[in-house]
Short mmCIF file of C-alpha atoms and ligand atoms in Angstrom, two decimals:
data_model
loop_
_atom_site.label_atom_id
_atom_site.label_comp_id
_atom_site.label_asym_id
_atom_site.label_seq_id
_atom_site.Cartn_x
_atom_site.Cartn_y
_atom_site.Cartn_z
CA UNK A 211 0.00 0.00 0.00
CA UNK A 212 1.41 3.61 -0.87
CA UNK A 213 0.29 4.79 2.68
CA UNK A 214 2.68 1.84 3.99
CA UNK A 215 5.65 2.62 2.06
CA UNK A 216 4.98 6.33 3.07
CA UNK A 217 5.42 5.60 6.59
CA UNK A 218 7.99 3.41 6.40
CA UNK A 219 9.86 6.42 4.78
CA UNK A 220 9.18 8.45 7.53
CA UNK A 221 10.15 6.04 10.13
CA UNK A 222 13.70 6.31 8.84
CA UNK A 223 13.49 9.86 8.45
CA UNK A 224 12.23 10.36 12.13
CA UNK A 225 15.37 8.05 13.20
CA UNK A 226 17.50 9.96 11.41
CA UNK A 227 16.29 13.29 12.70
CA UNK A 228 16.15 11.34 16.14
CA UNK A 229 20.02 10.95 16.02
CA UNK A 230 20.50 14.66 15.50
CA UNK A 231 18.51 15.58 18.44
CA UNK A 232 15.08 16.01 16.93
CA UNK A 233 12.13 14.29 18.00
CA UNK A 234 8.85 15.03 16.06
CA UNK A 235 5.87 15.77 18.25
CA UNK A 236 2.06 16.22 17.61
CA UNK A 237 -0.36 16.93 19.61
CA UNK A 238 -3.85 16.49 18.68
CA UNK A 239 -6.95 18.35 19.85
CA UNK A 240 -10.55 16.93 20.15
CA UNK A 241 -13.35 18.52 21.70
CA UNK A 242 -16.31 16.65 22.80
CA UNK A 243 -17.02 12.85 21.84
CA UNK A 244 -18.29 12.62 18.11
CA UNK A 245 -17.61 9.23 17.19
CA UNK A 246 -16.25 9.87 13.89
CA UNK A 247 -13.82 12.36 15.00
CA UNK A 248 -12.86 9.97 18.26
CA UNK A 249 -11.97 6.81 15.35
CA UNK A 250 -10.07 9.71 13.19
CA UNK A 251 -7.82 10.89 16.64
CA UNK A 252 -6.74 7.58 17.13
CA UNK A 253 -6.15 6.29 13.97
CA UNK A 254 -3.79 9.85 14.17
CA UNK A 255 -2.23 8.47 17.39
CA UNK A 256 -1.70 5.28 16.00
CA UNK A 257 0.57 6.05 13.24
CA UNK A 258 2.30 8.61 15.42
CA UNK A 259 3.18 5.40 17.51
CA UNK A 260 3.94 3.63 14.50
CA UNK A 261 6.86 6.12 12.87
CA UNK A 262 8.13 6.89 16.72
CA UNK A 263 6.79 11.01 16.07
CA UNK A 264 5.83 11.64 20.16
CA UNK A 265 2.34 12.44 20.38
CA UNK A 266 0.13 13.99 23.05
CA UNK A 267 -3.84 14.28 23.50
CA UNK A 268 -5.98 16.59 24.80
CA UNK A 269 -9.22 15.48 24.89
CA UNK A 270 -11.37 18.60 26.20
CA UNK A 271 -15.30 18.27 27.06
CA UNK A 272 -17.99 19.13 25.10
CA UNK A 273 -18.61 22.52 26.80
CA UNK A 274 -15.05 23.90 27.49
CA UNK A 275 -15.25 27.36 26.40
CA UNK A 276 -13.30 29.21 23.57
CA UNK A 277 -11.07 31.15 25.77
CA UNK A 278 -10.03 27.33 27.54
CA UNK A 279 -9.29 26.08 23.94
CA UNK A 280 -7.54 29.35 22.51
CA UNK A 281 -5.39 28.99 25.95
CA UNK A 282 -4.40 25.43 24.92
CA UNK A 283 -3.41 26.27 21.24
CA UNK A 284 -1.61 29.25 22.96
CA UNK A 285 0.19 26.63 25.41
CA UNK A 286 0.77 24.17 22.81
CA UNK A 287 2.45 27.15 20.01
CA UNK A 288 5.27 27.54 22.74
CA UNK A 289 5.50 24.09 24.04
CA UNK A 290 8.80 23.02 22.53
CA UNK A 291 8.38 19.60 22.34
CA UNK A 292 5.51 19.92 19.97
CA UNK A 293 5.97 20.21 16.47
CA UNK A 294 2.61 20.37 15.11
CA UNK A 295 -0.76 20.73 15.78
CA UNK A 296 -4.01 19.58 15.06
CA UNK A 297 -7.27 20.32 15.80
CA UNK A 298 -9.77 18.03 15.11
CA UNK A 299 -12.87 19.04 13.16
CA UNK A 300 -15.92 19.79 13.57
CA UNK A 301 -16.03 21.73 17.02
CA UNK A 302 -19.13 22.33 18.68
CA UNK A 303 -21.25 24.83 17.43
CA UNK A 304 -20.33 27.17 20.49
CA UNK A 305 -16.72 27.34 19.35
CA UNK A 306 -15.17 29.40 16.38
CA UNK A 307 -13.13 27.08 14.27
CA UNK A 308 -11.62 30.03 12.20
CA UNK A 309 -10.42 31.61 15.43
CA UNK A 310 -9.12 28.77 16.85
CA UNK A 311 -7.13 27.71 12.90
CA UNK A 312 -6.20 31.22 12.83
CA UNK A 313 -4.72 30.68 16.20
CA UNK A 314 -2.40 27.80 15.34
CA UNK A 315 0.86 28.83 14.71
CA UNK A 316 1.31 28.97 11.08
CA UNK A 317 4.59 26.66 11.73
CA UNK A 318 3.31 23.98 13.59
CA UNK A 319 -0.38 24.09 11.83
CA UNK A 320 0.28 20.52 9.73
CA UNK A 321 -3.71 20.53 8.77
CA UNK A 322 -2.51 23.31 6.39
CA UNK A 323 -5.48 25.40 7.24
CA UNK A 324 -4.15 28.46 8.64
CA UNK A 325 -5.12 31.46 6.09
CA UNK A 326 -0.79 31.76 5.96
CA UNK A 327 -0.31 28.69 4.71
CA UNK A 328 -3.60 28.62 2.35
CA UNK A 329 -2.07 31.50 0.82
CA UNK A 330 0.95 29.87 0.56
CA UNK A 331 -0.39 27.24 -1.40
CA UNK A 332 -2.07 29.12 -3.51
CA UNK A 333 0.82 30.96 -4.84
CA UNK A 334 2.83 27.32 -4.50
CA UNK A 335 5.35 28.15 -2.18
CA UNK A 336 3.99 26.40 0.85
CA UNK A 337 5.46 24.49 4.26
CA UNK A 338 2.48 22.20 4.21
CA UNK A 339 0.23 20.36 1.90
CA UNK A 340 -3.21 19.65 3.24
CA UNK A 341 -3.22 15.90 4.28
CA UNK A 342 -6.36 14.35 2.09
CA UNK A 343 -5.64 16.44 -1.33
CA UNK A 344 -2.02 15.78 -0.79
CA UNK A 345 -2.89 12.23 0.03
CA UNK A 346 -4.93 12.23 -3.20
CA UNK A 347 -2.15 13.84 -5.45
CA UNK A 348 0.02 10.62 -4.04
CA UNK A 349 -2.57 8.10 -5.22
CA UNK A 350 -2.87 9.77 -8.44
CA UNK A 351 0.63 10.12 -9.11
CA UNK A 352 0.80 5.96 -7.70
CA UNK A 353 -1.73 5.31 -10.54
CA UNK A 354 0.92 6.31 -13.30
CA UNK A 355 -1.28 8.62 -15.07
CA UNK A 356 0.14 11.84 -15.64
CA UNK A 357 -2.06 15.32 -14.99
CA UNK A 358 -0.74 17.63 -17.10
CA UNK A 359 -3.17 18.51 -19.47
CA UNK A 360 -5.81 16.23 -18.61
CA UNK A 361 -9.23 16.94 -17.84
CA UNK A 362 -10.11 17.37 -13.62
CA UNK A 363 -13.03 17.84 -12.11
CA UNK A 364 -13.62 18.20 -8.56
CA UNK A 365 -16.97 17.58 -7.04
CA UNK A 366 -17.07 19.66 -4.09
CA UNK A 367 -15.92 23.23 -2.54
CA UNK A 368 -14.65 22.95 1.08
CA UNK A 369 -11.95 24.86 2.31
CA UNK A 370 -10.46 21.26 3.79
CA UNK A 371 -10.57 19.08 0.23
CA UNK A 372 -12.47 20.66 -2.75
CA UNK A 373 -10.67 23.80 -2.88
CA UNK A 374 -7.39 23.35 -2.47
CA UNK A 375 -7.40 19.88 -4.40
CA UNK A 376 -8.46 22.39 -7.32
CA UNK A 377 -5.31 23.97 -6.73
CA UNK A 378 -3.07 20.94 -6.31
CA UNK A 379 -4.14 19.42 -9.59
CA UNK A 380 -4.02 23.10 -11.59
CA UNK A 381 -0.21 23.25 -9.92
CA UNK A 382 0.41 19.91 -12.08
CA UNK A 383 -0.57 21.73 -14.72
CA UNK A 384 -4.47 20.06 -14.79
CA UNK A 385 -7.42 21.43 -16.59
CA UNK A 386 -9.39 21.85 -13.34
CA UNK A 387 -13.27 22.32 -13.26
CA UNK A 388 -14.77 22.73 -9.36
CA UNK A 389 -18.44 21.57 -9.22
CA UNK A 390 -20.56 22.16 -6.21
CA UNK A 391 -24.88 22.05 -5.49
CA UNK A 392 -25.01 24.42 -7.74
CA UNK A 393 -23.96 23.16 -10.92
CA UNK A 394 -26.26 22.96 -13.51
CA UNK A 395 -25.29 19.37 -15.45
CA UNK A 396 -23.40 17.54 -12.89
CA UNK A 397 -23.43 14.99 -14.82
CA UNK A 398 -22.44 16.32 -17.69
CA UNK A 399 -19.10 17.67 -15.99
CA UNK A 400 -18.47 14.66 -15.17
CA UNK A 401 -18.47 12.70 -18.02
CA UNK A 402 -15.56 15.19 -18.70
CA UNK A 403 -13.34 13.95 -16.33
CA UNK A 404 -10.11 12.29 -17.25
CA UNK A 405 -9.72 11.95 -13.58
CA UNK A 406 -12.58 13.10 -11.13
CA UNK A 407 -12.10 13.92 -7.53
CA UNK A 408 -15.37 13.29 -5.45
CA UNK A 409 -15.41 15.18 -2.17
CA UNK A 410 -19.03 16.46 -1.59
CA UNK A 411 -20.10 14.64 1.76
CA UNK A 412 -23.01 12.76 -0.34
CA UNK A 413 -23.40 9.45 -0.24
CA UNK A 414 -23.21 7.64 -3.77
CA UNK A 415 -24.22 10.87 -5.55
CA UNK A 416 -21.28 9.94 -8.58
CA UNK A 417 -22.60 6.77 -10.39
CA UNK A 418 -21.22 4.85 -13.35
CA UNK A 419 -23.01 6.42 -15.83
CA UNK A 420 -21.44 9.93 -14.65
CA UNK A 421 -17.76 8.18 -15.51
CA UNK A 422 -15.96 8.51 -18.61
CA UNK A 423 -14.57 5.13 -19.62
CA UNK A 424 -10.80 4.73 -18.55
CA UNK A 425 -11.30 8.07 -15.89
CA UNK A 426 -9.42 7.46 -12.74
CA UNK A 427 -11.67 7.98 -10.03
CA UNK A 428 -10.75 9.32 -6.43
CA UNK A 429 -13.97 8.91 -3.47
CA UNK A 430 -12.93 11.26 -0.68
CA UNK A 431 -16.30 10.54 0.86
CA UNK A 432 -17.10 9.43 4.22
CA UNK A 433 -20.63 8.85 4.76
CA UNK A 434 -21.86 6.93 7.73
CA UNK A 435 -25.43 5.32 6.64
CA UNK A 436 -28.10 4.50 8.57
CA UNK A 437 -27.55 0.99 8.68
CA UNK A 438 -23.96 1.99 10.19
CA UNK A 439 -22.37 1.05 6.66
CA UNK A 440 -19.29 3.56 5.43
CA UNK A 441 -19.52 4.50 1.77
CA UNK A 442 -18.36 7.10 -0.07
CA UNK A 443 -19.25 9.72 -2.91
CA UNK A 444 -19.32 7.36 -5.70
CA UNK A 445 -21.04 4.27 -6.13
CA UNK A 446 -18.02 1.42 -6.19
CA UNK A 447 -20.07 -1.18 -8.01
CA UNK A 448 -21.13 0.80 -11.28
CA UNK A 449 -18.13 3.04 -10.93
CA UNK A 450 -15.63 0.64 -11.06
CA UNK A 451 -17.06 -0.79 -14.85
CA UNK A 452 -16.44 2.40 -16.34
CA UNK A 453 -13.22 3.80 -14.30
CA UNK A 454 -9.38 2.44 -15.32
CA UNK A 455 -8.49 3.01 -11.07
CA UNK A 456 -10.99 3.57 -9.08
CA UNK A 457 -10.14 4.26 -4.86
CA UNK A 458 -12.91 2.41 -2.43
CA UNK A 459 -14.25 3.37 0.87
CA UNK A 460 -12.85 2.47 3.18
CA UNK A 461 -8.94 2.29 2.47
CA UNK A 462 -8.69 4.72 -0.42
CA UNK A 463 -7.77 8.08 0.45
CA UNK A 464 -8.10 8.08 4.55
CA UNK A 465 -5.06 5.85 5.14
CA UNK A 466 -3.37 8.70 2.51
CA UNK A 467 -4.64 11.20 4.65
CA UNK A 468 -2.84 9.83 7.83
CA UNK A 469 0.34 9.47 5.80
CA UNK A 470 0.32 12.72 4.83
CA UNK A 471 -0.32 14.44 8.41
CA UNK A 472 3.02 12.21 9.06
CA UNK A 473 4.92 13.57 6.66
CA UNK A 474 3.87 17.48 7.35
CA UNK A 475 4.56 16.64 11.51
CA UNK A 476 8.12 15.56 10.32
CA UNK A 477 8.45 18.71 7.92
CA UNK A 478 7.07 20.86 10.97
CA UNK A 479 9.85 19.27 13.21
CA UNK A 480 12.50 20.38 10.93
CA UNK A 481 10.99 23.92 10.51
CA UNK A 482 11.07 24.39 14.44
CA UNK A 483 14.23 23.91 14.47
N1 LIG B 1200 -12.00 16.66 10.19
C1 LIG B 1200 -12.16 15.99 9.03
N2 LIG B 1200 -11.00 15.97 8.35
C2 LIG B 1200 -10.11 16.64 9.09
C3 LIG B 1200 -8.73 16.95 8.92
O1 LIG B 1200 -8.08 16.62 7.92
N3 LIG B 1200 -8.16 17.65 9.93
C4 LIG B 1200 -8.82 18.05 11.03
N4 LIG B 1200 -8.17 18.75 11.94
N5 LIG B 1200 -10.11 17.78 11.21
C5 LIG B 1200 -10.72 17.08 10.24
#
C-alpha cells in the first residue's frame, strides 16, 4: 500500500532526525465525543506510535469554552516539544473554528489550514500540503497517469478538500473544473473527467453512468449510513465498470490522509528547528 511505504519512509526519516537531536511531536486536539472524529484521533495516534513522532492528547469536554481552547493552542504554540498541531474538526457549534485555525501557529499548523499557509499554497510556495488532497495527489501520481493537461473535475468546494485539491491538480498543470450544489449538469461535468475527484459529503451521488470510460476515479467521501455502513461519494459497483483506477471506501484516500499528516509533523519538526 502507498500509505505503507509512506510511513515506512518516515520512520527512517524520524530516526535519522532522532540521532540529530530532533524528536517530532504532535499533539492532537478533540473537543467533545463525536464518534467519527474519536476513530479519526486515534487512527492519528496510532501512526504517530507507529513512525516513533511523540504524540500527546488533549481530549477537552464538550462545553469547554473558547477562551479554555484558545489557551491550549496558545500553550501548545510555545511548548517546545511539539511540532505540530491539530485540531480536530468539527467543534461544537459554540466554538469558532476560524479563530481557533487562525490561532495555530502557522509553523506547527500541519492541517494546512491556517489562512498563511492557504495563501501559501495558492501561490505554490507552501510548508504544508493539506493531508487528504495531498494524500490524493500521491494516489494519483501511484496510478501512473500523468495530470498535465488532462481533464479534472472536482466535485465539491470545502476549504479542507475541494478547494485546495483544485489547486493541487491546476499546480500539475491540470485542466481543473470545481463543481458544487449548484452546478447545472453535474453529470455532464463529469463525463468530462479524465480523472474526477469526489469530495461532496453525499453518499453515492457519482454513479457509473457519470464516468468517462478509462477516468481514474478518487472517493474522498465518508458517509456513515443509517444501517452503520461507510460508503463514499461514488457508487463502487457501477463506478468501477467504467473507471481504469478507481479508490474504495474504506482504504482509499483516509489511510493517505494519515500518511500525509506524518509527513507534514516531520516537515514541521525540521521547521522548528
Ligand atoms: N476533520 C475531518 N478531516 C479533518 C482533517 O483533515 N483535519 C482536522 N483537523 N479535522 C478534520
Amino acid at each position: 500500500m502507498v500509505s505503507q511505504r509512506i510511513k515506512d519512509e518516515l520512520k527512517a526519516e524520524v530516526l535519522e532526525l532522532k540521532n540529530k537531536g530532533i524528536t517530532p511531536g504532535l499533539a492532537v486536539i478533540i473537543v467533545g465525543d463525536d464518534p467519527a472524529s474519536r476513530v479519526y484521533v486515534n487512527s492519528k495516534k496510532k501512526a504517530c506510535a507507529e513512525i516513533g513522532i511523540y504524540s500527546e492528547e488533549y481530549a477537552l469536554p464538550a462545553e469547554t469554552s473558547e477562551e479554555e481552547l484558545l489557551a491550549l493552542v496558545e500553550k501548545l504554540n510555545n511548548k517546545d516539544d511539539i511540532s505540530g498541531i491539530l485540531c480536530q474538526l468539527p467543534l461544537p457549534k459554540h466554538l469558532d473554528e476560524k479563530k481557533v485555525i487562525n490561532a495555530i501557529s502557522p509553523l506547527k499548523d500541519v492541517d494546512a489550514f491556517h489562512p498563511a499557509n492557504v495563501g501559501k499554497i495558492m501561490i505554490g510556495d507552501y510548508d504544508f500540503l493539506p493531508c487528504t488532497p495531498a494524500g490524493v495527489m500521491e494516489l494519483i501520481k501511484e496510478s501512473g497517469i500523468e495530470v498535465k493537461g488532462k481533464e479534472c473535475v472536482v466535485v465539491g468546494r470545502s476549504n479542507i478538500v475541494g478547494k485546495p485539491q483544485a489547486m493541487l491538480l491546476l499546480h500539475e498543470n491540470g485542466t481543473v473544473t470545481i463543481c458544487h450544489s449548484k452546478t447545472r449538469d453535474l453529470k455532464e461535468a463529469c463525463l468530462r473527467a479524465d480523472i474526477l475527484v469526489a469530495a461532496v459529503g453525499v453518499p453515492e451521488l457519482i454513479k457509473g453512468d457519470m464516468i468517462k470510460e478509462g477516468a481514474v476515479v478518487i472517493d474522498v467521501g465518508m458517509n456513515r449510513l443509517e444501517n452503520k455502513k461507510l460508503v463514499g461519494d461514488v457508487e463502487f459497483s457501477s463506478a468501477s465498470e467504467k473507471a481504469a483506477a478507481i479508490t474504495p471506501v474504506p482504504g482509499g484516500v483516509g489511510p493517505m490522509t494519515i500518511a500525509m499528516l506524518m509527513k507534514n509533523t516531520v516537515r514541521a519538526a525540521t521547521l522548528n528547528k
